[in-house]
Coordinates of N, CA, C and O in Angstrom, one line a residue:
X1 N 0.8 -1.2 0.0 CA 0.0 0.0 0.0 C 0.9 1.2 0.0 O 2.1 1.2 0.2
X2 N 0.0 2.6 -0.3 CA 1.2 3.5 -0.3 C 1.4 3.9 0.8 O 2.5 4.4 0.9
X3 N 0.4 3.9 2.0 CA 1.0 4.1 3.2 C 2.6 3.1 3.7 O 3.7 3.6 4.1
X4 N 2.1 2.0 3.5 CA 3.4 1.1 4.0 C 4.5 1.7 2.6 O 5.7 1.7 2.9
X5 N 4.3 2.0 1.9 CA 5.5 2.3 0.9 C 6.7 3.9 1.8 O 7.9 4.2 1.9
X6 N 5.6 4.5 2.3 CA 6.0 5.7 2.6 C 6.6 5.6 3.8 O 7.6 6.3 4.1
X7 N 6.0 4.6 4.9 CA 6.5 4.5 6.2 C 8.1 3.9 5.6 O 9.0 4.6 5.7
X8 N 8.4 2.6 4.9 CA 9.5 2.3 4.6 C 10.5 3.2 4.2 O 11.6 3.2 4.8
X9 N 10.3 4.2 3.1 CA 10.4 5.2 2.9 C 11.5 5.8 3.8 O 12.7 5.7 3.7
X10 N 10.6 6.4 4.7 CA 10.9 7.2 5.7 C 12.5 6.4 6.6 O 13.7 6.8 6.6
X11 N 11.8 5.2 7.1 CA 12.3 4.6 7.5 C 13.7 4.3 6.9 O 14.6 4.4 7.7
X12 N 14.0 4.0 5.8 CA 15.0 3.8 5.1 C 16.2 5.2 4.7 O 17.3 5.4 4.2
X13 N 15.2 6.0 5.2 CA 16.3 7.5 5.2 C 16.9 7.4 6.3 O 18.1 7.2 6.3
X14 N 15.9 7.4 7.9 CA 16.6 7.8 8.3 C 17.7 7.0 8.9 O 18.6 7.5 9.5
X15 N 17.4 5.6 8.6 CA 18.3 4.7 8.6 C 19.5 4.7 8.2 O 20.5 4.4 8.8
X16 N 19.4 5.3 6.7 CA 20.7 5.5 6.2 C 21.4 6.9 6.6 O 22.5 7.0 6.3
X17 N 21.0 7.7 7.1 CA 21.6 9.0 7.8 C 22.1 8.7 9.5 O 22.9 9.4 10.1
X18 N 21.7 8.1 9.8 CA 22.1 7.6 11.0 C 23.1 6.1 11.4 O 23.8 6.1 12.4
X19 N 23.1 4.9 10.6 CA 23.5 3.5 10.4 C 24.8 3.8 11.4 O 25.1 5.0 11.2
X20 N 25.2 3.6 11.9 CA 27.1 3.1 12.5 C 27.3 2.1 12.3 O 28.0 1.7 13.2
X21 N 27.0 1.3 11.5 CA 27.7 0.0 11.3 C 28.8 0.3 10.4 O 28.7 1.0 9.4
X22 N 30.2 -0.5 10.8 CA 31.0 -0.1 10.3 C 31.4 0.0 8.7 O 32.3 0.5 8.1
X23 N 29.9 -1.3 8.3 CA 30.2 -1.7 6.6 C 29.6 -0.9 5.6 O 29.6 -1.3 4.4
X24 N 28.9 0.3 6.1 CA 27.7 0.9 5.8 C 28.3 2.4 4.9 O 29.2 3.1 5.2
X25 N 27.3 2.2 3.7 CA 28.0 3.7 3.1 C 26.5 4.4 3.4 O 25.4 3.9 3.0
X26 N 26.8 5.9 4.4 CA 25.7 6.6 4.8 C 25.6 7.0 3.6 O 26.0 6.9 2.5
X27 N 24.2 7.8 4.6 CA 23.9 9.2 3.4 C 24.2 10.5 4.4 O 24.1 10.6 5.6
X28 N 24.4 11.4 3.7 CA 24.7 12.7 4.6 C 23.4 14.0 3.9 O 23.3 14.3 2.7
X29 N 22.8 14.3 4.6 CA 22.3 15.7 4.4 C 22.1 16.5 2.8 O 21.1 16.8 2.1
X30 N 23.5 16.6 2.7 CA 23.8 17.3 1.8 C 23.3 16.2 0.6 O 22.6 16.6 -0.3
X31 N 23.6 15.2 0.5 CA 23.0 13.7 -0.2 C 21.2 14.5 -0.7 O 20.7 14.9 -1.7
X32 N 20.8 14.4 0.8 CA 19.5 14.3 0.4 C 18.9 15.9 -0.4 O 17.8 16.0 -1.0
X33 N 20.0 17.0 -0.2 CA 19.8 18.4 -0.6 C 20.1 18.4 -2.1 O 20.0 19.3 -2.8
X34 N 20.6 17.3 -2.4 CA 20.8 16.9 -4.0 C 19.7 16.4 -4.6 O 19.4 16.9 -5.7
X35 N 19.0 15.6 -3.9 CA 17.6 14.7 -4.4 C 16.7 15.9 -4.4 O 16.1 16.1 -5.4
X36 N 16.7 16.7 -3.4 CA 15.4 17.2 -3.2 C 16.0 18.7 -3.9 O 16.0 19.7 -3.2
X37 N 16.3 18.8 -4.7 CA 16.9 20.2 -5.1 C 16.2 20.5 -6.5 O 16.5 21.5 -7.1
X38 N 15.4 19.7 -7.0 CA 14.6 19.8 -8.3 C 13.2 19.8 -8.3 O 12.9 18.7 -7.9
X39 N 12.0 20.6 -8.7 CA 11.0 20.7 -8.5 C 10.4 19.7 -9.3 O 10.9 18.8 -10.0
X40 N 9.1 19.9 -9.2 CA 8.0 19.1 -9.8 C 7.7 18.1 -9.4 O 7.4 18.0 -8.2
X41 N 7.8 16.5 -10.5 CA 7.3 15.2 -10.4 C 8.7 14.6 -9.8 O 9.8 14.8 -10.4
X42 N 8.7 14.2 -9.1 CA 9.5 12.7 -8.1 C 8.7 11.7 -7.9 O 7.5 11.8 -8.0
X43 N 9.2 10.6 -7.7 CA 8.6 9.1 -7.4 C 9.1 8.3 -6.6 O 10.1 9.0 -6.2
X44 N 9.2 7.6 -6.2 CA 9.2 6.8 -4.7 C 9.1 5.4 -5.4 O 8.3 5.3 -6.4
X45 N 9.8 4.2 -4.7 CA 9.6 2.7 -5.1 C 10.3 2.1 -3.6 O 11.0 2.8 -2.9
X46 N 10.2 1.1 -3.4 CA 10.1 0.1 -2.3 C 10.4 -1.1 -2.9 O 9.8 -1.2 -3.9
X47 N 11.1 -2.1 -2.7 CA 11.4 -3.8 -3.3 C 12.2 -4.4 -2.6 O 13.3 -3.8 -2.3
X48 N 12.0 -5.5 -2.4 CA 12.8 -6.6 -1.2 C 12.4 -7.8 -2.5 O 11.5 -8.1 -3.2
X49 N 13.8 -8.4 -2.2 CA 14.1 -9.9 -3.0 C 15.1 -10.3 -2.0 O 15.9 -9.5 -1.4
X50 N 14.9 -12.0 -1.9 CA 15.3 -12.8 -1.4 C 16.2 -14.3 -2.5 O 15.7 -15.4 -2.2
X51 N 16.8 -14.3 -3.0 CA 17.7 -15.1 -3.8 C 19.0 -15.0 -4.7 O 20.0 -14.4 -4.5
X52 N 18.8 -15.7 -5.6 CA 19.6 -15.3 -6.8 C 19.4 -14.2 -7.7 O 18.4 -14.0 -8.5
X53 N 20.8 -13.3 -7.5 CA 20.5 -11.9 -8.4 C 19.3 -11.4 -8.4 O 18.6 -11.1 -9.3
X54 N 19.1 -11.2 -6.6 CA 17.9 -10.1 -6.0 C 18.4 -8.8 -6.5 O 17.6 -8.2 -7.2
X55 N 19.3 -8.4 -6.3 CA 19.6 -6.7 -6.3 C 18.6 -6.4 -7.8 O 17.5 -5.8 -7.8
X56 N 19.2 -6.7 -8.7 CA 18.8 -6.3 -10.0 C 17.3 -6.4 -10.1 O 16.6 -5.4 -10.3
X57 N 16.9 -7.6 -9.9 CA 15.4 -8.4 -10.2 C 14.6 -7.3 -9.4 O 13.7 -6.7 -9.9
X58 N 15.1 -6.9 -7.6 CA 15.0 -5.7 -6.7 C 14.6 -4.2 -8.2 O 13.6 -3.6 -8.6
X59 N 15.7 -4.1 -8.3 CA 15.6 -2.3 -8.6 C 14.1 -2.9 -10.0 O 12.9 -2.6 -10.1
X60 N 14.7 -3.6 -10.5 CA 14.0 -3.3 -11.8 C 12.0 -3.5 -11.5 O 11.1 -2.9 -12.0
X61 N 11.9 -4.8 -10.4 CA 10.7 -4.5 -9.7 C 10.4 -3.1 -9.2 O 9.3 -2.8 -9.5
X62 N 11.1 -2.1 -8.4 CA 10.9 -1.4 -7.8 C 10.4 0.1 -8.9 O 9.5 0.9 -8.8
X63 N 11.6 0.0 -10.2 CA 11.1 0.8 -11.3 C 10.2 0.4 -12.1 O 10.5 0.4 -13.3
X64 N 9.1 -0.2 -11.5 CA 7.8 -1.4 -12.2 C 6.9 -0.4 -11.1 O 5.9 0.1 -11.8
X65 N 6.9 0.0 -10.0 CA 6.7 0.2 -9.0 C 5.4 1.2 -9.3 O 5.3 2.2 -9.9
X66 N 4.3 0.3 -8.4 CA 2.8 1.3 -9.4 C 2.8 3.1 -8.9 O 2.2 4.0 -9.5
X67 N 3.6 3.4 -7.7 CA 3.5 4.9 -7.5 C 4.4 5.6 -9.4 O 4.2 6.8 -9.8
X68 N 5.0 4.7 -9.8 CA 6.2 5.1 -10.9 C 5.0 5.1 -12.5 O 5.1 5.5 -13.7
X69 N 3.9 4.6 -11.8 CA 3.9 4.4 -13.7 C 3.3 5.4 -14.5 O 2.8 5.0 -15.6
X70 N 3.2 6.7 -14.2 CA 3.8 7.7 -15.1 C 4.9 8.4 -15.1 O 4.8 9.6 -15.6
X71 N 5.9 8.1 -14.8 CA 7.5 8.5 -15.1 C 7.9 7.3 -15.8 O 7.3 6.2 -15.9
X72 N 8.8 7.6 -16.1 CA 10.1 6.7 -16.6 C 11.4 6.9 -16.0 O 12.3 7.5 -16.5
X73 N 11.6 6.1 -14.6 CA 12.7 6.3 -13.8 C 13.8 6.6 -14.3 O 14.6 6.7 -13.4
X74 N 14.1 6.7 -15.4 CA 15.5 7.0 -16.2 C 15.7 8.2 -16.9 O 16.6 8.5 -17.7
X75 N 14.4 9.0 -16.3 CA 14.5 10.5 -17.6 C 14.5 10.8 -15.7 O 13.7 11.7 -15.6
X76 N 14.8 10.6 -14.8 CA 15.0 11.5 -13.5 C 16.6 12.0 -14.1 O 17.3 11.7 -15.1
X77 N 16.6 13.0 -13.1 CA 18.1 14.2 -13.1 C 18.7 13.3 -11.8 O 19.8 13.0 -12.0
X78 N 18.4 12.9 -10.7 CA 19.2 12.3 -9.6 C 17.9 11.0 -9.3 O 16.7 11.0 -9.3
X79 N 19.1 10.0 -9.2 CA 18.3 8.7 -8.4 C 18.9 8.7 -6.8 O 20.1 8.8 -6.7
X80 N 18.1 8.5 -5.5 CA 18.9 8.1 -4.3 C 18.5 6.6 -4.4 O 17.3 6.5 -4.4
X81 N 19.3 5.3 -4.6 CA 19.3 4.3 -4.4 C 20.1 4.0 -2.8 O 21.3 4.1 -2.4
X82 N 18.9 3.4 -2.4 CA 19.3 2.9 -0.9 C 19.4 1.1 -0.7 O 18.6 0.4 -1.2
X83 N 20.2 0.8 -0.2 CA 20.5 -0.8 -0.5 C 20.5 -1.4 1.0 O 21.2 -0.9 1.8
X84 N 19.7 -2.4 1.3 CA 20.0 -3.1 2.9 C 20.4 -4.6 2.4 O 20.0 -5.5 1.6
X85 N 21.4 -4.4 3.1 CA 21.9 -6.3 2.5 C 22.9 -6.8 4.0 O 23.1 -6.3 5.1
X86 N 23.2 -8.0 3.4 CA 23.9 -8.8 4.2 C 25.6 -7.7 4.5 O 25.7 -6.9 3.6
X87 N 26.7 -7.6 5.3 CA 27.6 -7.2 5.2 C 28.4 -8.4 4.0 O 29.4 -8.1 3.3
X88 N 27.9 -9.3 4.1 CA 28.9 -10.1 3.1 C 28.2 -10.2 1.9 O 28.4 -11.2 1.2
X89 N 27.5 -9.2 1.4 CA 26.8 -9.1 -0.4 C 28.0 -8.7 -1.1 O 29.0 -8.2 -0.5
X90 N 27.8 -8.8 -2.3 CA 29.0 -8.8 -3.2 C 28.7 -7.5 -3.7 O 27.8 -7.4 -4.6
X91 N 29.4 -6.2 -3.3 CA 29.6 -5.1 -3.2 C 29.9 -5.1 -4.8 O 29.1 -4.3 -5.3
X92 N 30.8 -5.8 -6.1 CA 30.4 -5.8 -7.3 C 28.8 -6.0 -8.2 O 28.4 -5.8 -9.3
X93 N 28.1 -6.5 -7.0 CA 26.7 -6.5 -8.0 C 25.8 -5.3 -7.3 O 24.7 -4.9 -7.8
X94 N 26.3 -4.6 -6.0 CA 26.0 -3.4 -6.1 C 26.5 -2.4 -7.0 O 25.8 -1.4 -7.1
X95 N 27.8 -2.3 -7.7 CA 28.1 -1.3 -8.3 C 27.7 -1.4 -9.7 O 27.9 -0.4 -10.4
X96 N 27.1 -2.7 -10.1 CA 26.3 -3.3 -11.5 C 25.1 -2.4 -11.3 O 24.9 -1.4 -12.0
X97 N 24.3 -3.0 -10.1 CA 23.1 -2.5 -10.4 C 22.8 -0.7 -10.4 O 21.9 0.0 -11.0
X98 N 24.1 -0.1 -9.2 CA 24.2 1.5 -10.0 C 24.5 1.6 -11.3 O 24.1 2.6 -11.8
X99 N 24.8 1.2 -11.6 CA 25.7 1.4 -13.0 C 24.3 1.1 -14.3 O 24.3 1.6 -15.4
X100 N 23.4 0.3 -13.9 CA 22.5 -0.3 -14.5 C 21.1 1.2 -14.5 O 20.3 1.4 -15.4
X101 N 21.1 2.0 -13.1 CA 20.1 3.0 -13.3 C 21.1 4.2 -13.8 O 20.3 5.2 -13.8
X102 N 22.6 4.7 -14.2 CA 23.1 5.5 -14.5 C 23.5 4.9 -15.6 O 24.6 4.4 -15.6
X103 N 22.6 4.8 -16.7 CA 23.1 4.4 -17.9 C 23.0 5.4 -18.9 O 23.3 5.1 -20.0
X104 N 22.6 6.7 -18.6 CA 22.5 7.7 -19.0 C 23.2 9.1 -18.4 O 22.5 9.8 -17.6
X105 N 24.5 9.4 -18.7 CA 25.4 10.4 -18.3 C 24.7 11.5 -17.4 O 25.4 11.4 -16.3
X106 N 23.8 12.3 -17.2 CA 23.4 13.1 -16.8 C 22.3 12.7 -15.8 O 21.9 13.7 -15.2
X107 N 21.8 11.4 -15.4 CA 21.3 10.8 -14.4 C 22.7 10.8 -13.3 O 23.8 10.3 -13.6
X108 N 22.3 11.6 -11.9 CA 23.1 11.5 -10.8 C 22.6 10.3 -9.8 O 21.5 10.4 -9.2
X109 N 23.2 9.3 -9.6 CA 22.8 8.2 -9.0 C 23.7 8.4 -7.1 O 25.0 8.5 -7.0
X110 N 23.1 8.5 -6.2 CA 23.7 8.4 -4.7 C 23.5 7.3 -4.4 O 22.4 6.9 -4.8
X111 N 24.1 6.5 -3.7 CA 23.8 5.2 -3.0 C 24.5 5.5 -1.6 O 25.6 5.8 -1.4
X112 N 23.7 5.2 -1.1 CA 23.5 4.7 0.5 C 23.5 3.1 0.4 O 22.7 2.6 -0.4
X113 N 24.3 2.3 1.2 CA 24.5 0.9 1.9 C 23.9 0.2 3.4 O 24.5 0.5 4.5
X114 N 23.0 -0.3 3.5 CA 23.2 -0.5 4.6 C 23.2 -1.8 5.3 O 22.6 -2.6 4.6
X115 N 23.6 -2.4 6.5 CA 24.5 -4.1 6.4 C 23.1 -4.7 7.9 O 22.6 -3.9 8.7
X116 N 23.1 -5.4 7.9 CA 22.9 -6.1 8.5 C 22.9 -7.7 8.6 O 22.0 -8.5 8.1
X117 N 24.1 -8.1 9.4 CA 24.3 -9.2 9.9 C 23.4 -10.5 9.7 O 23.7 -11.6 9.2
X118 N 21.9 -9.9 10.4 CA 20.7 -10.8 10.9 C 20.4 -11.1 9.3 O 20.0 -12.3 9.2
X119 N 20.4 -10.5 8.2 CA 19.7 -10.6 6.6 C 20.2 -11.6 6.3 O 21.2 -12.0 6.9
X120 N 19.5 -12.5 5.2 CA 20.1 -13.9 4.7 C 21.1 -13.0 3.5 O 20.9 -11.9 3.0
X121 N 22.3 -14.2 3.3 CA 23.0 -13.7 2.2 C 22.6 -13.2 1.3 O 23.4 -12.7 0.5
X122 N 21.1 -13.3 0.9 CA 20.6 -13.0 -0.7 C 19.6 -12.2 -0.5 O 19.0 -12.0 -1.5
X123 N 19.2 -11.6 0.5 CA 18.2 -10.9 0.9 C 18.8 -9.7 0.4 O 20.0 -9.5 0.5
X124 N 17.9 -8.6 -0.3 CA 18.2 -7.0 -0.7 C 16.7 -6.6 -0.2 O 15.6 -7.1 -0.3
X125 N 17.1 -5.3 0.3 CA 15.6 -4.2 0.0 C 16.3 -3.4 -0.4 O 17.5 -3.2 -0.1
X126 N 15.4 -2.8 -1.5 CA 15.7 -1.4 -2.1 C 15.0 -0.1 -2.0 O 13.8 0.0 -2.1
X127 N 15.5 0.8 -1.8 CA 14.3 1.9 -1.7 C 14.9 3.0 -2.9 O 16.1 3.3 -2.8
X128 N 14.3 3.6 -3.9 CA 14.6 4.6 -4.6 C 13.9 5.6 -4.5 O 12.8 5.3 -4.1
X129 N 14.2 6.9 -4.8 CA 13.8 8.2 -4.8 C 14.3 8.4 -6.2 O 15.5 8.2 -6.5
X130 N 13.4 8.9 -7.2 CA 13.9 9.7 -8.3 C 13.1 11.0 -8.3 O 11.9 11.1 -8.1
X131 N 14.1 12.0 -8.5 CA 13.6 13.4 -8.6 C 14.1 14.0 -10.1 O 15.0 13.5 -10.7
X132 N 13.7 15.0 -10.5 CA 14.3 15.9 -11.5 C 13.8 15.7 -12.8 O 14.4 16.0 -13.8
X133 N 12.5 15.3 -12.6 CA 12.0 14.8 -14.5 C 11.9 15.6 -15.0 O 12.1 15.5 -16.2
X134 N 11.4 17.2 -14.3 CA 11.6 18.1 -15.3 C 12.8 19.3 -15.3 O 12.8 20.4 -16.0
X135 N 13.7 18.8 -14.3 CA 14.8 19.2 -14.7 C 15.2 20.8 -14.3 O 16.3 21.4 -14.6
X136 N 14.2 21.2 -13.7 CA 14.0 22.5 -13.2 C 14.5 22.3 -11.4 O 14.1 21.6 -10.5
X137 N 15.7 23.5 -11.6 CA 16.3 23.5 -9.8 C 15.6 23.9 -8.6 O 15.9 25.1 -8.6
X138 N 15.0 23.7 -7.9 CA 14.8 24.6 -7.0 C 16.0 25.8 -6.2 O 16.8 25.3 -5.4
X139 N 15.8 27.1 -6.5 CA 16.7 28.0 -5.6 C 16.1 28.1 -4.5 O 17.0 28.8 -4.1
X140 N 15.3 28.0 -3.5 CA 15.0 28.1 -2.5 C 15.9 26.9 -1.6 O 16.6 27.1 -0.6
X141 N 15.6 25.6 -2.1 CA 16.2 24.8 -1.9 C 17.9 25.0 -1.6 O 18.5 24.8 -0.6
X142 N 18.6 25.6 -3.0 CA 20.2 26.1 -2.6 C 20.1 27.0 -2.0 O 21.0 27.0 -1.2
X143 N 19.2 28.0 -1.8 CA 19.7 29.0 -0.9 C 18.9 29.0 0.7 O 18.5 29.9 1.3
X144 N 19.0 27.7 0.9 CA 18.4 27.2 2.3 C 19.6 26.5 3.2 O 20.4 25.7 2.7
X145 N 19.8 26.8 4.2 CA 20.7 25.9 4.9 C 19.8 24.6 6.1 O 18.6 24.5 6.2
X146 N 20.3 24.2 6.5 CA 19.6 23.2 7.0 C 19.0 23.3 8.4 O 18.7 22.3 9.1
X147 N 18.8 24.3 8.6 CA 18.2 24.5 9.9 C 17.3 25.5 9.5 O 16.9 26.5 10.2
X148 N 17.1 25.0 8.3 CA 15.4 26.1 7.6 C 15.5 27.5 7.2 O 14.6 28.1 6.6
X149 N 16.8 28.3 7.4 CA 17.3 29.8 7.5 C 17.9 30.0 6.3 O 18.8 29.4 5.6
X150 N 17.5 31.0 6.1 CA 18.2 31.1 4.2 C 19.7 31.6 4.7 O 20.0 32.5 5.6
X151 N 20.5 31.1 4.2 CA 22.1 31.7 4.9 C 22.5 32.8 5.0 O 22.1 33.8 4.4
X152 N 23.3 32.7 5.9 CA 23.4 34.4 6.0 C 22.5 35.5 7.1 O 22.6 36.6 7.4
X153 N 21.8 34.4 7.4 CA 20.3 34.6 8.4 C 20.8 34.6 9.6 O 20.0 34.7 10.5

């Protein structure tokens, strides 16, 4: 449902802005001041696989993803791809499956990692954010610092 899509969502941010595990590639702030720096249409996807060449089977379900089906997750300007896996996933088929939504030069792809021990080896959840379809910046957005105060404030 899109509620459970959004609670995950959420959850999956702030998971990755907070994680201390030591195997874990955050997200920082400024990460998310990239995503959210483009006005208009954005879209949201959620996907969990459990097996053989989850990651992929993951994103490409996730850009199937019914909040997505009027975009085309590949005309976004920035993807945040968020990854929860085992600490022992093969960090090569995460750099596949980035490499798989940045197949077009001018798509900015961020990935956030996050490990947990308890996951089976083949287990992935994915969470994406694509923003920027129409490619228009928000300035309010750059000229905001993070504690809501336009700088300089």
């Amino acid at each position: 449902t899109v509620d459970n899509t959004i609670i995950e969502l959420i959850y999956s941010i702030f998971e990755a802005l907070y994680s201390s595990a030591g195997t874990d590639i955050n997200l920082s702030f400024e990460d998310l001041q990239t995503v959210f720096q483009y006005k208009g249409k954005f879209t949201i996807a959620v996907s969990e696989k459990n097996g053989v060449d989850t990651l992929n089977e993951a994103i490409r379900e996730a850009m199937k993803f019914p909040l997505c089906d009027d975009v085309d997750i590949l005309n976004a300007s920035c993807i945040l791809l968020i990854l929860k896996v085992h600490p022992n996933y093969s960090y090569g088929e995460m750099q596949k499956a980035t490499n798989m939504l940045n197949i077009k030069n001018d798509i900015s792809v961020i990935l956030a990692i996050l490990t947990d021990s308890s996951l089976d080896i083949n287990y992935v959840r994915v969470t994406l954010i694509a923003t920027g379809f129409n490619k228009v910046i928000n300035e309010a957005v750059n000229n905001t610092s993070y504690n809501g105060h336009k700088n300089g404030n």
